Coordinates of C-alpha atoms and ligand atoms in Angstrom, one line a residue:
M1 CA 55.9 105.4 70.8
G2 CA 55.9 105.4 74.6
S3 CA 58.4 105.9 77.3
S4 CA 58.6 105.4 81.1
W5 CA 61.0 105.7 84.0
T6 CA 60.6 103.1 86.8
P7 CA 62.7 102.9 90.0
G8 CA 64.4 99.9 91.6
R9 CA 63.3 99.2 95.2
V10 CA 64.8 98.3 98.6
N11 CA 62.7 96.4 101.0
L12 CA 63.0 98.1 104.5
I13 CA 61.3 95.2 106.3
G14 CA 58.8 92.4 105.6
E15 CA 60.9 89.7 103.9
W16 CA 59.5 86.5 102.4
I17 CA 55.9 87.2 103.3
D18 CA 54.5 88.7 100.1
F19 CA 53.1 85.3 99.0
N20 CA 52.2 84.4 102.6
G21 CA 49.5 87.0 103.0
G22 CA 51.7 89.4 104.9
H23 CA 52.6 93.1 105.1
V24 CA 55.7 94.6 103.6
L25 CA 57.5 98.0 103.5
P26 CA 59.5 98.5 100.4
A27 CA 60.8 101.9 99.2
A28 CA 61.9 103.3 95.8
L29 CA 65.5 103.9 95.0
P30 CA 66.8 106.9 93.2
L31 CA 68.0 104.5 90.5
G32 CA 65.8 103.4 87.7
V33 CA 65.3 102.1 84.2
T34 CA 64.2 104.3 81.3
V35 CA 62.2 102.4 78.7
T36 CA 61.5 103.7 75.2
L37 CA 59.0 101.6 73.2
R38 CA 58.2 101.9 69.5
A39 CA 55.4 99.8 67.9
D40 CA 56.8 98.9 64.5
H41 CA 54.1 96.7 63.0
G42 CA 56.5 93.8 62.3
E43 CA 56.5 90.1 63.2
T44 CA 59.3 90.3 65.8
D45 CA 60.1 92.1 69.0
T46 CA 63.5 93.7 69.4
V47 CA 65.3 94.9 72.5
T48 CA 68.5 96.8 72.9
S49 CA 70.1 98.0 76.1
A50 CA 72.6 100.8 76.8
Q51 CA 74.3 98.5 79.4
F52 CA 74.5 95.3 77.4
D53 CA 76.0 94.8 73.9
G54 CA 73.9 93.4 71.1
V55 CA 70.3 93.4 69.9
S56 CA 67.9 90.6 70.8
D57 CA 65.0 89.6 68.5
A58 CA 62.2 87.2 69.2
A59 CA 59.0 86.0 67.4
L60 CA 55.9 87.6 68.8
D61 CA 54.9 84.3 70.7
A62 CA 58.4 83.0 71.4
P63 CA 58.9 81.2 74.7
A64 CA 61.4 82.4 77.3
R65 CA 65.1 81.9 76.4
G66 CA 66.7 82.2 79.8
D67 CA 68.3 85.6 79.8
W68 CA 67.5 89.2 80.9
A69 CA 65.6 90.0 77.6
D70 CA 62.9 87.6 78.7
Y71 CA 61.4 90.3 81.0
V72 CA 61.0 92.5 78.0
F73 CA 59.6 89.9 75.6
G74 CA 57.2 88.6 78.3
A75 CA 56.0 92.1 79.0
L76 CA 55.4 92.8 75.3
Q77 CA 53.4 89.6 74.9
A78 CA 51.3 90.6 78.0
A79 CA 50.8 94.1 76.5
R80 CA 49.5 92.5 73.3
R81 CA 47.1 90.3 75.3
Q82 CA 45.8 93.5 76.9
G83 CA 45.2 95.1 73.4
W84 CA 47.9 97.8 74.1
L85 CA 50.0 96.7 71.1
D86 CA 48.9 94.9 68.0
S87 CA 52.2 93.9 66.5
G88 CA 56.0 93.7 67.2
A89 CA 57.8 96.5 69.0
T90 CA 61.3 97.8 69.5
V91 CA 62.3 98.5 73.1
C92 CA 65.4 100.4 74.3
L93 CA 66.5 100.1 77.9
D94 CA 68.8 102.4 79.9
S95 CA 69.2 101.4 83.5
D96 CA 71.4 102.3 86.4
I97 CA 69.9 99.7 88.7
P98 CA 72.5 97.0 89.4
A99 CA 71.3 93.6 88.1
G100 CA 71.4 90.5 90.4
A101 CA 71.7 92.6 93.5
G102 CA 68.2 92.1 95.0
V103 CA 67.0 95.6 94.3
S104 CA 64.4 94.6 91.7
S105 CA 66.0 95.5 88.4
S106 CA 63.8 92.9 86.7
A107 CA 60.5 94.1 88.2
A108 CA 61.5 97.7 87.1
V109 CA 62.1 96.5 83.5
T110 CA 58.9 94.5 83.4
V111 CA 56.7 97.2 84.9
G112 CA 58.5 99.8 82.8
V113 CA 57.8 98.1 79.5
L114 CA 54.1 97.6 80.5
K115 CA 53.9 101.2 81.5
A116 CA 55.4 102.4 78.2
A117 CA 52.9 100.2 76.3
A118 CA 49.7 101.0 78.4
P119 CA 47.4 103.9 77.8
P120 CA 48.3 106.9 80.0
G121 CA 46.6 106.7 83.4
T122 CA 46.5 102.9 83.6
D123 CA 46.1 101.8 87.2
P124 CA 49.6 101.0 88.6
T125 CA 48.2 98.0 90.5
R126 CA 47.1 96.5 87.1
L127 CA 50.6 97.0 85.7
A128 CA 52.1 95.4 88.9
T129 CA 49.8 92.4 88.7
L130 CA 50.5 91.8 85.0
A131 CA 54.3 92.2 85.6
R132 CA 54.1 89.5 88.4
E133 CA 52.3 87.2 85.9
V134 CA 55.1 87.7 83.4
E135 CA 57.7 86.7 86.1
N136 CA 55.6 83.8 87.4
Q137 CA 54.3 82.4 84.1
F138 CA 56.7 83.5 81.4
V139 CA 60.1 83.8 83.1
G140 CA 59.4 81.1 85.6
V141 CA 60.2 82.8 88.9
P142 CA 57.4 82.2 91.4
C143 CA 57.9 85.6 93.2
G144 CA 55.3 87.4 95.2
I145 CA 53.8 90.8 94.4
M146 CA 56.0 93.1 96.6
D147 CA 58.6 94.2 94.0
Q148 CA 56.1 95.0 91.2
M149 CA 53.8 97.0 93.5
A150 CA 56.7 98.9 95.0
V151 CA 58.2 100.0 91.7
A152 CA 54.8 100.7 90.1
H153 CA 53.5 102.8 93.0
T154 CA 56.4 104.7 94.6
G155 CA 58.8 107.4 93.7
P156 CA 62.1 108.3 95.3
G157 CA 61.7 109.3 99.0
E158 CA 58.6 107.2 99.4
A159 CA 58.0 103.8 101.1
L160 CA 54.9 101.6 100.5
A161 CA 53.2 100.0 103.5
L162 CA 51.5 97.2 101.5
D163 CA 49.1 94.5 102.5
T164 CA 50.0 91.9 100.0
R165 CA 46.7 90.1 100.4
S166 CA 44.3 92.9 99.7
L167 CA 46.8 95.0 97.7
G168 CA 45.7 97.9 99.9
F169 CA 48.6 100.3 100.6
E170 CA 49.6 103.6 102.2
R171 CA 52.5 105.7 100.9
L172 CA 54.8 106.9 103.7
Q173 CA 57.4 109.6 103.5
F174 CA 60.9 108.8 105.0
P175 CA 61.5 110.2 108.4
P176 CA 63.2 113.6 108.1
G177 CA 66.9 113.5 109.1
W178 CA 67.3 109.8 108.6
R179 CA 68.6 107.8 105.8
F180 CA 68.6 104.2 104.5
A181 CA 71.9 103.1 103.0
V182 CA 71.8 100.2 100.6
L183 CA 75.1 98.3 100.4
H184 CA 75.9 95.4 98.1
S185 CA 77.8 92.6 99.9
G186 CA 79.9 91.8 96.8
V187 CA 78.2 88.4 96.4
D188 CA 75.6 88.2 93.6
R189 CA 72.4 86.3 93.9
K190 CA 70.0 84.8 91.3
L191 CA 66.4 84.0 92.0
A192 CA 65.8 81.7 89.1
D193 CA 68.2 79.0 90.3
G194 CA 65.7 77.1 92.4
R195 CA 66.5 78.3 95.9
Y196 CA 63.6 80.8 95.8
S197 CA 61.1 78.1 94.7
A198 CA 62.4 75.7 97.4
R199 CA 61.7 78.2 100.2
R200 CA 58.4 79.2 98.7
D201 CA 57.3 75.5 98.4
A202 CA 58.3 75.0 102.1
C203 CA 56.0 77.9 103.1
L204 CA 53.1 76.6 101.0
A205 CA 53.6 73.1 102.4
A206 CA 53.5 74.5 106.0
A207 CA 50.3 76.4 105.3
N208 CA 48.8 73.3 103.8
T209 CA 49.7 71.1 106.8
L210 CA 48.2 73.7 109.1
K211 CA 45.1 74.1 106.9
V212 CA 45.4 77.9 106.6
D213 CA 45.1 79.9 103.3
Y214 CA 48.2 82.0 104.2
L215 CA 51.0 81.0 106.5
C216 CA 50.9 84.4 108.2
D217 CA 47.5 83.3 109.7
A218 CA 49.0 80.2 111.4
Q219 CA 49.1 80.2 115.2
D220 CA 50.0 76.8 116.7
L221 CA 53.0 75.3 114.8
T222 CA 53.3 72.1 116.7
A223 CA 51.6 70.0 113.9
L224 CA 54.4 70.9 111.6
P225 CA 57.4 68.7 110.9
L226 CA 60.4 70.0 112.8
E227 CA 62.2 71.4 109.8
L228 CA 59.2 73.5 108.8
Q229 CA 58.7 75.1 112.2
P230 CA 61.5 77.7 111.9
I231 CA 60.3 78.6 108.4
A232 CA 56.8 79.3 109.7
R233 CA 58.1 81.1 112.8
H234 CA 60.0 83.5 110.6
V235 CA 56.9 84.2 108.4
I236 CA 54.6 84.9 111.4
S237 CA 57.1 86.9 113.4
E238 CA 58.2 89.0 110.3
N239 CA 54.6 90.0 109.6
A240 CA 54.2 91.2 113.2
R241 CA 57.5 93.0 113.0
T242 CA 56.5 94.8 109.8
L243 CA 53.3 96.0 111.3
D244 CA 55.2 97.3 114.3
A245 CA 57.8 98.9 112.1
I246 CA 55.1 100.8 110.2
T247 CA 53.7 102.1 113.5
A248 CA 57.2 103.0 114.6
L249 CA 58.0 104.9 111.4
K250 CA 54.7 106.9 111.7
A251 CA 55.5 107.7 115.4
D252 CA 59.2 108.7 114.5
D253 CA 60.3 106.0 116.9
H254 CA 63.7 105.5 115.3
T255 CA 65.2 103.2 118.1
Q256 CA 62.2 100.8 117.7
F257 CA 62.4 100.9 113.9
G258 CA 66.1 100.0 114.1
A259 CA 65.6 97.2 116.6
L260 CA 62.9 95.6 114.4
M261 CA 65.3 95.6 111.4
E262 CA 67.9 93.9 113.6
Q263 CA 65.3 91.3 114.7
S264 CA 64.3 90.7 111.1
H265 CA 67.8 90.0 110.2
A266 CA 68.3 87.5 113.0
S267 CA 65.1 85.7 112.0
L268 CA 66.2 85.5 108.3
R269 CA 69.6 84.2 109.4
D270 CA 68.5 81.7 112.1
D271 CA 65.0 80.7 111.2
F272 CA 64.5 81.2 107.5
R273 CA 68.2 80.6 106.7
V274 CA 68.7 82.8 103.6
S275 CA 71.7 84.8 104.8
T276 CA 75.3 84.2 104.0
P277 CA 78.5 84.7 106.2
E278 CA 79.4 87.9 104.2
I279 CA 75.9 89.4 104.7
D280 CA 75.9 88.5 108.4
A281 CA 79.3 90.2 108.9
L282 CA 78.2 93.3 107.0
V283 CA 75.0 93.6 109.1
A284 CA 77.0 93.1 112.3
N285 CA 79.6 95.7 111.4
A286 CA 76.9 98.1 110.1
I287 CA 75.5 98.1 113.6
A288 CA 78.9 98.1 115.3
E289 CA 79.8 101.2 113.3
G290 CA 76.7 103.0 114.7
A291 CA 73.6 102.2 112.6
P292 CA 70.6 101.7 114.9
G293 CA 69.3 99.0 112.5
A294 CA 70.5 96.9 109.6
R295 CA 69.3 93.7 107.8
L296 CA 69.7 91.8 104.6
T297 CA 67.2 93.0 102.1
G298 CA 65.5 91.1 99.3
A299 CA 65.5 87.3 99.0
G300 CA 69.0 86.8 100.4
F301 CA 71.6 84.3 99.4
G302 CA 73.9 87.3 98.7
G303 CA 72.9 90.7 97.4
C304 CA 72.4 93.7 99.6
I305 CA 71.9 94.9 103.1
V306 CA 69.9 98.0 104.1
A307 CA 70.9 100.1 107.2
F308 CA 69.1 102.9 108.9
L309 CA 71.0 105.8 110.3
P310 CA 70.9 109.5 111.0
E311 CA 71.7 111.8 108.1
G312 CA 75.1 113.5 108.7
A313 CA 76.6 110.4 110.2
D314 CA 76.1 108.3 107.1
E315 CA 79.1 109.4 105.0
T316 CA 81.7 108.6 107.7
W317 CA 79.8 105.4 108.5
T318 CA 79.8 104.3 104.9
R319 CA 83.5 105.0 104.5
D320 CA 84.4 103.1 107.7
L321 CA 82.2 100.1 106.9
L322 CA 83.5 99.8 103.3
A323 CA 87.1 99.9 104.6
R324 CA 86.2 96.8 106.7
H325 CA 84.5 95.1 103.7
P326 CA 86.5 95.8 100.6
K327 CA 84.2 93.8 98.3
A328 CA 81.1 95.7 99.4
W329 CA 79.9 98.8 97.7
L330 CA 77.3 101.5 98.2
V331 CA 74.3 101.1 95.9
A332 CA 72.3 104.1 97.1
A333 CA 71.5 106.2 100.1
V334 CA 67.9 107.2 100.3
G335 CA 66.0 109.7 102.4
G336 CA 67.2 112.8 104.0
A337 CA 68.0 116.1 102.2
K338 CA 69.9 114.6 99.3
E339 CA 69.8 111.1 97.9
R340 CA 73.1 109.6 96.8
T341 CA 74.2 106.7 94.6
Ligands
LIG401 C1 62.2 88.6 95.9 C2 60.8 88.4 95.4 C3 59.7 89.0 96.2 C4 59.9 88.7 97.7 C5 61.3 88.8 98.1 C6 61.6 88.3 99.5 O1 62.5 89.9 95.8 O2 60.7 88.9 94.0 O3 58.4 88.7 95.7 O4 59.4 87.4 98.0 O5 62.2 88.1 97.3 O6 60.9 89.1 100.5

């Protein structure tokens, strides 16, 4: 019997560069998933969820079926390959992380199941690496390592300045007196529907053409076909912005941090083209209502924005922004004296 709690994450800056050798700055949400795991020596795995009706069963080596339970079954199969389980298991999930919002509910489930199965004290980087393998090889989403590292290594109130190439990281505390508000646009997104892979393939093709191992290392983009140049420009500029943002956060330079978030959004909208009209309007109005910085967060194509603003101003700001965007809703406000959901 094992249990674990794993948070969701919001990415503060560093988007679409975690498989391009870049630096990212995700942070834990105060929302998370509780996993309870019981090894029951049977020939099947079973999963139940407090949020979804019904019980799902699968044979110990069953392939993915195409629904949310895949993350659990894939993680249990990975745990058996590690020798952490020797038979079937029953897993109960209880999560308050919204699914399909771009705040890593699936990475939290996958890491959470592995954490509940692993011996106490197992290196969180090992859990994160295994969880990414489950998503890439079992579920079939070719994601990078950011989400799994973020949820494995951080707790509420912490951000992770992560080098996705070396997996070296530094935990950073949020700036006192400032908050990050995470708002859902009201438009759901799904990663497994092919748009994530198409963008990833474009990055890999650009790196290949330019003969670099990682697109973040490219310098002269003129050899690229015209349609790949903005893709590469986003990747290279986003990595530089993230390093500058980490410096700004450490120096308490809030104006610069906010400006970098805004530039990141413009680059995702104009060069990488993963924003939507609803997200663009929400970001523009977040800034118009007084946030020093705001951007889409996660893969895009819908989902959430993150805005940076002084504590104290955030409650009025949220109320006014939501009045202008009736389909949007507050997922969480992190940092400052009290975290809210
Ligand atoms: C998703 C993926 C991550 C990362 C982001 C975009 O969240 O799971 O690996 O690529 O999109 O930054």
